Amino acid sequence: FGSLINAGTIDGGTGSAIAFPGTETSVFPSAIVNSGSIVSEGAPATLALTASTPQQFGNSGRIVNAGTGLAIDAGSRTLGLVNASGGVIGSGGPTAIRSTFEVSLTNAGTINGGIVGGDGFADRIDTRAGIVNGSILLNGGDDRLITAIGPNTLAGNVTGTIDGGTGTDLLEVIVGQDHVLTNVTLPINFEVLQLDLTNDATLTLAAQPPAGGYFVRGTGTVVVGTDLTTTAGPAISNNYVQENLGFEELRFVNDRAVTATLTRSFDSAVALRVTTAVNSGTITAINGSGVSFQKATSEFLFTNSGTIVATNTGAIVGGMLQNTGTIRSLAGTAVSNDLGGGGVRADTSTNSGIVDGVTTGYELSSLVLVNSGVITASNGVGLGMSGATLDNHVGGIVSGTQAAIRSDGFFENYVANAGTIDGNVDFGSTSIFSSARDWFIDRGGTVNGDVRMGGGDDVFVTDLARPSGGVSGTIDGGTGFDTFRYRTSVNAQAVIAPHATFEGVGYEVAGGAKLTLTSATALDLPLSFAGTGTIDVSADLTGVGRPLIDASTLALPQYSGLGDDRPVNALSIVSRGTLTAANGPSTSRAVVYGSSTSSFENAGTIDAGSTAFAAVQSWNAVTNSGTILLNGNYAVTDAAFLINSGTIRTATGATASSGTLDVRSVTNSGTIDVAGIAISLSNDGTVSNSGMIVSTGNAAITSDGTGDGTVDNLASGTIRGSTATGAIQMHGGRLTNAGAIIGSVDMGYSPFGQSFASGTYVANGGTIAGNLVFGSGADTLIVTASTTGVSGTIDGGAGIDTITLDKASAGAAMFAGASNFERLTVVNGNWTLAGPQSYARGTSIATGASLTGTAPAFAGNVSNSGALIFDQPTSATFAGSITGTGTVTKAGAGTLTLGAQTYTGATGVTAGTLALTGGLASTDLTIASGATLTSAMGT
């Protein structure tokens, strides 16, 4: 049947309790789970499983043969068994458990009697949590025995003899509390000792390692407590059993002498996966490497104040290294140090000691190295770099006979030098496939040799007053587009100085310094700027395919790891010369390219050519007091502010161009004259114009629909668009006009029909030579002058729209009306309505304001707090209601018929007849001589 679950008693007497085959009780189960008692007292095994063993076999009860026979006999079958805590398996004879093929046993209980393993597959017995009162014989195979360490023996919970038999057998010892190891005598025929630390225990190695050395893993601290010597392999190594990798949190401490003679060149005297490692002693490796430490966690650190000497690599470190001691290789690399996982250049190693190699002193990958010590190679390269940073401090020395520093050429590298570099600095291959951007930064140090940049767009940085960069030999930019950058932190003047083999010249200011640059001759190269301060340039520049002025490159990239990263440039740049973007096959972003934290002024001329996207791009503030000539491109894009007092125009005979794109605020007192859109508003942008804004082929000003733009056309301002599109197309927003707009204005423009955004037009004394139309939102027309100044029609469009009459200055004003407005509000001034007008949502008059018109002009209700005057030359009827405290006056020779009203202000009749058909709430009546008041109610 399928399984046997026993919680009672099965007693086989002098025979077997369970056997297959046999004459006793016979079962063929796939599982045996015993929490009761299975017993016998004879020579046959209590469980005779020689024909078949269960796939699942667990015991938490008793399986006991009181006789001389086995408790469990698997014969030549594989035996897999879990003896849980409280479980007892025992025999009155010498052996309790046997399989001549394979034993896989986990014991947390008690086994009374020996265990015999097989010669088929390797045996695995884990009795770390249990006890075996007997011997263990494992026979053939590479067997594994796991036990808890004893006070004086390695296998603390096996009382009898342990024999591994043939094969390479492993004793794995669990160290769960602090322990000083003084006896490492392995059981008979065991070849390998692995020590597993748990519970953050400290294990002190106070005995010479066994023949195979120590294998250590787990969580805790390993302390070398005596001088260790091996003659045929490592002294201390990582896991022998490759399982549960990545869960170790091991710490290593050595202040003694460890000497290992290695039989394999790739082995190390000490090789561990650790969280921290500290060496203040001596580690010597003959025919191999000294130490190999790989990080077990992201915060790994190896601290060496001692001495490490090896035939091959002195120290292999996957993580951070702090060296104040000596690390030496007698034939190869002294230190091989890589990131070991994590962010590139996120970790920093330091050397203030001695790193001495033959072929390589220090091999550095994806890390930052701060060096104030000595790094040397007697027959090779002092420092090899791959995607790394060297910060060579004062007192730091790097030297090599073939090169002091060499990179692989495929990953970006940084060298900052305030110390001494003896030998050449070689940033690798100049192949077109080597495109890494390398940096050499002079910080007052010395290079006794050449500096050769690589195949990428490299940067060499030095002080303006120290153009040699401390380099005694040549400085070669290599291939790629390379920049030679001069740096100053004080106010200075300089003539722009190109450097041979470098394609560009850069300047960096710091601390708010002002740098004035000049060139008596035109230069065919670009300039780049970085830092914080002011740069004033008087030079004519020509180039193609790149910005002629570029302020986008930082003083140091944020990922350089040099500790003084400047995340943004804060520059104020003025160009007084002529910048000419030559036409060619290569395109560029802009003639002048910057950053959102810097400002630029063109006080000269920019000729954008035909291949640049824009003349000026990506600045916080742009000022144009000179001339910008366009040819199918934009003048200014991606800027917070543009102040134009100069001229922006399409060059003669050039392709149609545009003015601005994605500029938040434009102040124009000069001229912007293009065929495309002159100003494209976005994100609640603003325009203040006192100059001229012209588009000959499109609208002069448009908004992109992402916000409510604001345009203020001052008294001297002119805005002109094409006949086809009109002058201004706004997606809602506010337009105030005191100047001249030539062309129609659409306050509700959308390429998909009229916009639902609310638009406001303020007629502030300006004129529109065309129509004024609104969209489908709640729009407003505000008139602050005597007239609207609109030569064409005014159409409020759909929505609930309002006209506001608000003339603060003295004198009468007239409003001729507009179509599709639902509300009229008189805020200020003495206004006269010309012609019939209809406001379905009514009219309101504020205190101090007056409104004059005929009855048809007031179709709808009136809320009056000022003065309402019906100037009625002919007879008419007002059918609406009048409310409020304001006065009502009937003027003109005609008759005004008025129904019942609730207003409480005074009523006057200065001429003609006021004919009442209902009562008045007003009690203050004044009838002028010759005027007439009649009432259908007889009063």
PDB file of C-alpha atoms in Angstrom, residues 704-708 730-733 746-760 773-780 796-801:
ATOM      1  CA  ASP A 704       0.627  75.263 -27.744  1.00  0.00           C
ATOM      2  CA  GLY A 705      -2.339  74.586 -25.478  1.00  0.00           C
ATOM      3  CA  THR A 706      -0.376  73.391 -22.420  1.00  0.00           C
ATOM      4  CA  GLY A 707      -1.110  76.473 -20.290  1.00  0.00           C
ATOM      5  CA  ASP A 708      -2.598  79.960 -20.141  1.00  0.00           C
ATOM      6  CA  MET A 730      -3.764  81.777 -28.386  1.00  0.00           C
ATOM      7  CA  HIS A 731      -5.231  78.764 -26.637  1.00  0.00           C
ATOM      8  CA  GLY A 732      -6.935  80.909 -24.038  1.00  0.00           C
ATOM      9  CA  GLY A 733      -4.801  83.071 -21.758  1.00  0.00           C
ATOM     10  CA  ASP A 746      -7.868  84.338 -32.124  1.00  0.00           C
ATOM     11  CA  MET A 747      -8.047  83.887 -28.341  1.00  0.00           C
ATOM     12  CA  GLY A 748      -9.549  80.394 -28.628  1.00  0.00           C
ATOM     13  CA  TYR A 749      -7.318  78.823 -31.234  1.00  0.00           C
ATOM     14  CA  SER A 750      -6.984  75.061 -31.504  1.00  0.00           C
ATOM     15  CA  PRO A 751      -5.901  73.005 -34.507  1.00  0.00           C
ATOM     16  CA  PHE A 752      -8.913  70.771 -33.753  1.00  0.00           C
ATOM     17  CA  GLY A 753     -11.546  73.497 -33.579  1.00  0.00           C
ATOM     18  CA  GLN A 754     -12.195  76.193 -31.019  1.00  0.00           C
ATOM     19  CA  SER A 755     -10.568  75.806 -27.612  1.00  0.00           C
ATOM     20  CA  PHE A 756     -12.533  75.451 -24.376  1.00  0.00           C
ATOM     21  CA  ALA A 757      -9.853  77.388 -22.462  1.00  0.00           C
ATOM     22  CA  SER A 758     -10.895  80.798 -21.165  1.00  0.00           C
ATOM     23  CA  GLY A 759      -9.394  83.793 -22.943  1.00  0.00           C
ATOM     24  CA  THR A 760      -9.137  87.438 -21.932  1.00  0.00           C
ATOM     25  CA  VAL A 773     -12.526  86.118 -31.865  1.00  0.00           C
ATOM     26  CA  PHE A 774     -12.803  83.943 -28.763  1.00  0.00           C
ATOM     27  CA  GLY A 775     -13.317  80.227 -28.282  1.00  0.00           C
ATOM     28  CA  SER A 776     -15.803  78.076 -26.368  1.00  0.00           C
ATOM     29  CA  GLY A 777     -14.682  78.919 -22.854  1.00  0.00           C
ATOM     30  CA  ALA A 778     -15.767  81.575 -20.373  1.00  0.00           C
ATOM     31  CA  ASP A 779     -14.102  84.481 -22.171  1.00  0.00           C
ATOM     32  CA  THR A 780     -13.724  88.128 -21.236  1.00  0.00           C
ATOM     33  CA  GLY A 796     -17.266  85.925 -28.109  1.00  0.00           C
ATOM     34  CA  GLY A 797     -17.857  82.447 -29.485  1.00  0.00           C
ATOM     35  CA  ALA A 798     -19.581  79.774 -27.407  1.00  0.00           C
ATOM     36  CA  GLY A 799     -19.582  79.717 -23.619  1.00  0.00           C
ATOM     37  CA  ILE A 800     -20.696  82.336 -21.094  1.00  0.00           C
ATOM     38  CA  ASP A 801     -18.714  85.420 -22.121  1.00  0.00           C
TER      39      ASP A 801
END
